[in-house]
PDB file of C-alpha atoms in Angstrom:
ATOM      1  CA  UNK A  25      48.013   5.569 -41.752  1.00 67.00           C
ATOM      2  CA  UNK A  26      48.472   2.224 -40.003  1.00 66.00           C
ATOM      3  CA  UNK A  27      47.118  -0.770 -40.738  1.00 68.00           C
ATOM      4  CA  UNK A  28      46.899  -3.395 -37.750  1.00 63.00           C
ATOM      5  CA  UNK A  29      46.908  -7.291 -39.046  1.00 67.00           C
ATOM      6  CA  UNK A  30      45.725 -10.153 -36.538  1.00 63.00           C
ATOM      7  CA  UNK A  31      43.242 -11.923 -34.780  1.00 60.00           C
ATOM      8  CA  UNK A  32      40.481  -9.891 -33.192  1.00 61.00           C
ATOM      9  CA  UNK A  33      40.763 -10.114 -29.133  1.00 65.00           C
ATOM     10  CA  UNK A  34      37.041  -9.856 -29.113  1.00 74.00           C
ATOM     11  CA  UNK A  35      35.145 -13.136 -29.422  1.00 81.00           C
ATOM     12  CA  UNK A  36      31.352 -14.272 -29.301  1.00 85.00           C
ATOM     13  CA  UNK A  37      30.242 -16.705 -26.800  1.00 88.00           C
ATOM     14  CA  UNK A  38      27.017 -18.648 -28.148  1.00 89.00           C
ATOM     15  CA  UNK A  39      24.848 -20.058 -25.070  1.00 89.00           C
ATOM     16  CA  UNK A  40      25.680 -23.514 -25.200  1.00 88.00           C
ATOM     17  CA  UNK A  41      29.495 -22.383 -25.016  1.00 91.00           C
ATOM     18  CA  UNK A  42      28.781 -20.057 -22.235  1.00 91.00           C
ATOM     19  CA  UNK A  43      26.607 -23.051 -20.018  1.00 89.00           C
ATOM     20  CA  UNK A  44      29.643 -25.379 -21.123  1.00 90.00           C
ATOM     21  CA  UNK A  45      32.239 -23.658 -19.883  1.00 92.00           C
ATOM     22  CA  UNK A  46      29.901 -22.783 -16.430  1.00 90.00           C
ATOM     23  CA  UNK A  47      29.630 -26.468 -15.958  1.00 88.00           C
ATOM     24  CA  UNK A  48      33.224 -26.630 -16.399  1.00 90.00           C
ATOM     25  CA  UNK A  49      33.785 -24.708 -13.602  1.00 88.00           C
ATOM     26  CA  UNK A  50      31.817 -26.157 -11.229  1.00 83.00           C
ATOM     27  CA  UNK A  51      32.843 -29.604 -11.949  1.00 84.00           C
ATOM     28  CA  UNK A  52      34.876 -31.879  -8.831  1.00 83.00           C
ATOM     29  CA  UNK A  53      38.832 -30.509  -9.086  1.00 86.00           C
ATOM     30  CA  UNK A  54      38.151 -27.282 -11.464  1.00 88.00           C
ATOM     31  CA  UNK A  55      37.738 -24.026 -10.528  1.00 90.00           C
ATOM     32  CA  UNK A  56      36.949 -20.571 -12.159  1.00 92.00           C
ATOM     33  CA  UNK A  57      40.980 -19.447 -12.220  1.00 93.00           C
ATOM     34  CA  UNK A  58      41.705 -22.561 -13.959  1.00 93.00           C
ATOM     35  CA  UNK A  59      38.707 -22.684 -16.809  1.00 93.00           C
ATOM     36  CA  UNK A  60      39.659 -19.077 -17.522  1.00 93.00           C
ATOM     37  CA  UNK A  61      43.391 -19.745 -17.811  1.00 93.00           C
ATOM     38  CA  UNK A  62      42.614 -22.782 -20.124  1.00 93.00           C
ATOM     39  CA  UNK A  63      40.412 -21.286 -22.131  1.00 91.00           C
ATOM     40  CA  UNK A  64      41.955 -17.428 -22.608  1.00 89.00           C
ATOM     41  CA  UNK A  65      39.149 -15.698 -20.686  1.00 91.00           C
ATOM     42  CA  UNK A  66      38.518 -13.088 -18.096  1.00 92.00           C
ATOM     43  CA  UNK A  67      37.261 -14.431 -14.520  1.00 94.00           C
ATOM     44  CA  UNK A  68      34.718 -11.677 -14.346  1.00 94.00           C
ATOM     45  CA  UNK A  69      32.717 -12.658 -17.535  1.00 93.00           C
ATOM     46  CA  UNK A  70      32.833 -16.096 -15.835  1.00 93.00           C
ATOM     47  CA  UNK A  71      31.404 -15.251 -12.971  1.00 93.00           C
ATOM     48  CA  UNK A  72      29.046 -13.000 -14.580  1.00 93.00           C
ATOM     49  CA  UNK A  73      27.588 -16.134 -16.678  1.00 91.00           C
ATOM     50  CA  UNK A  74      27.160 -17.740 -13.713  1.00 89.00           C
ATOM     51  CA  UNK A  75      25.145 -15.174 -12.121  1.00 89.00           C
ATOM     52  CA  UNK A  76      22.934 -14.877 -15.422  1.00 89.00           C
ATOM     53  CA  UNK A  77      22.597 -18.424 -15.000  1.00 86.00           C
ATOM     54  CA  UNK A  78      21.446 -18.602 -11.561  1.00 83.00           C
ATOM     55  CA  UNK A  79      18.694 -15.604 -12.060  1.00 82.00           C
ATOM     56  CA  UNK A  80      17.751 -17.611 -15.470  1.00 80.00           C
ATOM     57  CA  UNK A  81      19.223 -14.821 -17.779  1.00 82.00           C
ATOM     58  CA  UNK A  82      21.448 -16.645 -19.837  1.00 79.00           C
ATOM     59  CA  UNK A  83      19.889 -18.615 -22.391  1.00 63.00           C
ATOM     60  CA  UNK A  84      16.773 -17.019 -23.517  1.00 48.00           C
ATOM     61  CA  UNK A  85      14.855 -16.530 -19.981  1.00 46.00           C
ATOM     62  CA  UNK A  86      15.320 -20.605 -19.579  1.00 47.00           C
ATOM     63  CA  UNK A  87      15.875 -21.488 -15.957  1.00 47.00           C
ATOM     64  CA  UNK A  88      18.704 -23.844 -16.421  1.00 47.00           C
ATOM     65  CA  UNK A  89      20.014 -23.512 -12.926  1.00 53.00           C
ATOM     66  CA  UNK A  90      22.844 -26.793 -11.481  1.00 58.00           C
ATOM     67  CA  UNK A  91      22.339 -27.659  -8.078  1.00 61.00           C
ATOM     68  CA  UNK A  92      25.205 -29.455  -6.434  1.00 62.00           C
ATOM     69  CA  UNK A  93      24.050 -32.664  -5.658  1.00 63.00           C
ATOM     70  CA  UNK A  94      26.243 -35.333  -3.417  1.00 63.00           C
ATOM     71  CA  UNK A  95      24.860 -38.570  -2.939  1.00 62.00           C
ATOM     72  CA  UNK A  96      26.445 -40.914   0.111  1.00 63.00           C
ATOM     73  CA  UNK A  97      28.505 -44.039  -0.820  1.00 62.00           C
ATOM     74  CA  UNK A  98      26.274 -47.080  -0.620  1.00 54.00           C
ATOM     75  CA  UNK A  99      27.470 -50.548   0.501  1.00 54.00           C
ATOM     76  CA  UNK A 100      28.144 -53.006  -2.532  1.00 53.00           C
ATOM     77  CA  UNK A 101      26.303 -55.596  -2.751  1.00 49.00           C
ATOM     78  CA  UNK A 102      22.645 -56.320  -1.819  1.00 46.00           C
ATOM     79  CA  UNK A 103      21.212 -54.991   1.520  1.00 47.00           C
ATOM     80  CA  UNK A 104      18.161 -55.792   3.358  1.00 45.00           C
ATOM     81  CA  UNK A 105      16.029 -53.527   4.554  1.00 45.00           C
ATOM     82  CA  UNK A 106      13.598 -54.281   7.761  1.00 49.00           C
ATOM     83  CA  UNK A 107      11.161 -51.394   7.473  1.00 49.00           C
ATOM     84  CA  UNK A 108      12.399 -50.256  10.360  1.00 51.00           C
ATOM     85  CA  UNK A 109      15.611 -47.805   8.520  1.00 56.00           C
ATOM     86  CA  UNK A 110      13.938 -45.328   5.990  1.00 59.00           C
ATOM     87  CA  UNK A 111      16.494 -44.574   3.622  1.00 70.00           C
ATOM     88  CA  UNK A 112      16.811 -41.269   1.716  1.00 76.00           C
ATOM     89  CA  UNK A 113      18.663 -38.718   0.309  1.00 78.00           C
ATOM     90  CA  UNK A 114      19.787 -35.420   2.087  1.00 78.00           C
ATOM     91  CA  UNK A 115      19.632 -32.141  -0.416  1.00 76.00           C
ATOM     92  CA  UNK A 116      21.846 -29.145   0.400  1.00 75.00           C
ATOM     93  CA  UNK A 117      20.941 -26.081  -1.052  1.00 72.00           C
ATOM     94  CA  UNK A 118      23.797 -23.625  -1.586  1.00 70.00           C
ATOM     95  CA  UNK A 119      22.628 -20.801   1.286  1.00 70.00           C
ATOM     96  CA  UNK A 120      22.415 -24.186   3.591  1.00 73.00           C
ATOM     97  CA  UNK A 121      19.128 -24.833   3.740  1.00 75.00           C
ATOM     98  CA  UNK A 122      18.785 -29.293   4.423  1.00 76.00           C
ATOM     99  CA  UNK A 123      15.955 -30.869   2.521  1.00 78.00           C
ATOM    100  CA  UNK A 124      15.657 -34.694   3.797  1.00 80.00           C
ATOM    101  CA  UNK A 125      13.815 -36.999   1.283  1.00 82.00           C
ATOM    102  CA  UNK A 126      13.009 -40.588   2.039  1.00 81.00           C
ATOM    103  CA  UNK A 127      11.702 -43.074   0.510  1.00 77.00           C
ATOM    104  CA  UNK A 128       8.281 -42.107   1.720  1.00 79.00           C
ATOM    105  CA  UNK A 129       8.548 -38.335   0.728  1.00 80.00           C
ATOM    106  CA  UNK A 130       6.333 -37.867  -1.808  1.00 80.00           C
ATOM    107  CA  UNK A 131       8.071 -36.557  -4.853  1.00 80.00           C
ATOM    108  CA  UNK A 132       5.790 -34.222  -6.775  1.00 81.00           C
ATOM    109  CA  UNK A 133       5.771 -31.968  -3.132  1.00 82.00           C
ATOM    110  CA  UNK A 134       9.563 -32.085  -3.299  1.00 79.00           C
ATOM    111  CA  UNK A 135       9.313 -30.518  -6.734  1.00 79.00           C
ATOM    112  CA  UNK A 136       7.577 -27.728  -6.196  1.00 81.00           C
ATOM    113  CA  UNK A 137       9.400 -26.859  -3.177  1.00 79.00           C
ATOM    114  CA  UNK A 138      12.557 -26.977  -4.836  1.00 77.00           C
ATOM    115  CA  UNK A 139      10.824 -25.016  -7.741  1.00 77.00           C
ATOM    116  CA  UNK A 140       9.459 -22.447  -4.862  1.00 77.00           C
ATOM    117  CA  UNK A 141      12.971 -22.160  -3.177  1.00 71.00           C
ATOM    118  CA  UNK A 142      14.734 -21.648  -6.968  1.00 67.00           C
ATOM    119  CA  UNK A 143      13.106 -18.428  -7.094  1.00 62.00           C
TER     120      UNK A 143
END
């Protein structure tokens, strides 16, 4: 008979562990390879938390989807505005679809299209 001694390779990912370490990969510099190398685990059960996170399957049917979200460099300082320049922020989508919002976008509309184009 033998008798194997050690750690056991298998290991249990709660949800906030697996959304953690999700984030971690998608944050500015990091990359799947490297959050799987630092933290001992496969690439493939990364990516497949990320794509239980983006059809809402990971966590308990809760849509906790990221969006990538880049906002412009502003000028320091104060700034005047003349009425004239509507300033805003431009929202990417990751299949490319541009969604301009201004300041005179009204923002419960932009939140339900962004809650219509999520599904």
């Amino acid at each position: 008979m033998e008798i194997i001694t050690g750690v056991e390779r298998r290991r249990r990912w709660s949800v906030e562990e697996k959304l953690r370490l999700v984030a971690e990969c998608d944050a500015p510099g990091n990359s799947v390879t490297r959050v799987s190398r630092q933290h001992d685990i496969s690439r493939a059960l990364l990516w497949t938390w990320r794509r239980q996170l983006r059809r809402g399957e990971l966590g308990g049917g809760t849509d906790r989807g990221f969006l990538a979200v880049t906002l412009p460099t502003l000028p320091s300082g104060p700034t005047l505005l003349d009425g004239s320049a509507d300033t805003g922020l431009e929202i990417v989508l990751p299949d490319g679809l541009h969604l301009r919002v201004t300041t005179r976008t009204d923002l419960d509309l932009v939140a339900r299209v962004l809650t219509l184009l999520r599904r």
